[in-house]
Amino acid sequence: MLDKKVIELLNDQINKEFYSAYLYLDIANYYTANDLDGFANWYTIQAQEERDHALLFLKYLQINGIPVELKAIDKPDKIFSGHIDPLLAGAEHERYVTSLIHNIYDAAYGVKDFRTMQFLDWFVKEQMEEEENADKMVNKYKLFGDDPKSLYLLDQELAARIYSAPSLVL
């Protein structure tokens, strides 16, 4: 049986992951409206990943016999005034998600919930990758974004990203 606080945090994380998907779809919409289809592709795929993360948390609770409570998903409220703004928002959001995963891990550790800690190990590693990717996007834009030709090439690079479902097996 899972600890009540751990269950609450895991259930809340489902909502946070779906919010992340909404945020990344909003960012993709921004880039589509600005004719940066490669950036839009990158964030659309990012939204798919976040949706799948939510489903992994959902499935974990279900496997453990815990009823899942789906909550309302907040509307993204970021306003972007330049092409770098969504990238900065994405990087900031990934650091926030990392803090959420660490909070759940800490709660599981506190009650010696080794099963949940093992489940979360994948997310800890995933968040390291997510933060690295977000930071690289910001850095690449800072290096190339002011030059139209370089921005075009960066957009083409991001257009090549394809979706790959998470490799976590429950």
mmCIF file of C-alpha atoms in Angstrom, residues 6 9-10 13 17 57 60 100-109 113-127 168 170:
data_model
loop_
_atom_site.group_PDB
_atom_site.id
_atom_site.type_symbol
_atom_site.label_atom_id
_atom_site.label_comp_id
_atom_site.label_asym_id
_atom_site.label_seq_id
_atom_site.Cartn_x
_atom_site.Cartn_y
_atom_site.Cartn_z
ATOM 1 C CA VAL A 6 3.015 9.866 -1.985
ATOM 2 C CA LEU A 9 1.936 13.814 -5.091
ATOM 3 C CA LEU A 10 1.837 11.126 -7.798
ATOM 4 C CA GLN A 13 2.020 14.918 -11.077
ATOM 5 C CA GLU A 17 2.520 16.508 -16.837
ATOM 6 C CA PHE A 57 2.102 8.117 -13.656
ATOM 7 C CA TYR A 60 1.625 3.340 -12.030
ATOM 8 C CA LEU A 100 8.334 18.207 -8.523
ATOM 9 C CA ILE A 101 9.898 14.817 -9.291
ATOM 10 C CA HIS A 102 12.467 15.360 -6.536
ATOM 11 C CA ASN A 103 9.675 16.225 -4.074
ATOM 12 C CA ILE A 104 7.867 12.983 -4.860
ATOM 13 C CA TYR A 105 11.112 11.036 -4.577
ATOM 14 C CA ASP A 106 11.842 12.672 -1.223
ATOM 15 C CA ALA A 107 8.369 11.771 0.080
ATOM 16 C CA ALA A 108 8.775 8.162 -1.100
ATOM 17 C CA TYR A 109 12.235 7.997 0.460
ATOM 18 C CA ASP A 113 8.639 3.320 -0.544
ATOM 19 C CA PHE A 114 11.304 1.608 -2.609
ATOM 20 C CA ARG A 115 8.899 0.607 -5.373
ATOM 21 C CA THR A 116 7.947 4.235 -6.043
ATOM 22 C CA MET A 117 11.558 5.323 -5.775
ATOM 23 C CA GLN A 118 12.517 2.763 -8.420
ATOM 24 C CA PHE A 119 9.659 3.970 -10.642
ATOM 25 C CA LEU A 120 10.850 7.561 -10.206
ATOM 26 C CA ASP A 121 14.470 6.724 -11.042
ATOM 27 C CA TRP A 122 13.569 6.823 -14.743
ATOM 28 C CA PHE A 123 11.981 10.266 -14.336
ATOM 29 C CA VAL A 124 15.014 11.618 -12.471
ATOM 30 C CA LYS A 125 17.214 10.605 -15.415
ATOM 31 C CA GLU A 126 14.632 11.856 -17.907
ATOM 32 C CA GLN A 127 14.535 15.269 -16.253
ATOM 33 C CA LEU A 168 9.972 2.968 -19.239
ATOM 34 C CA LEU A 170 5.835 -0.798 -15.932
#
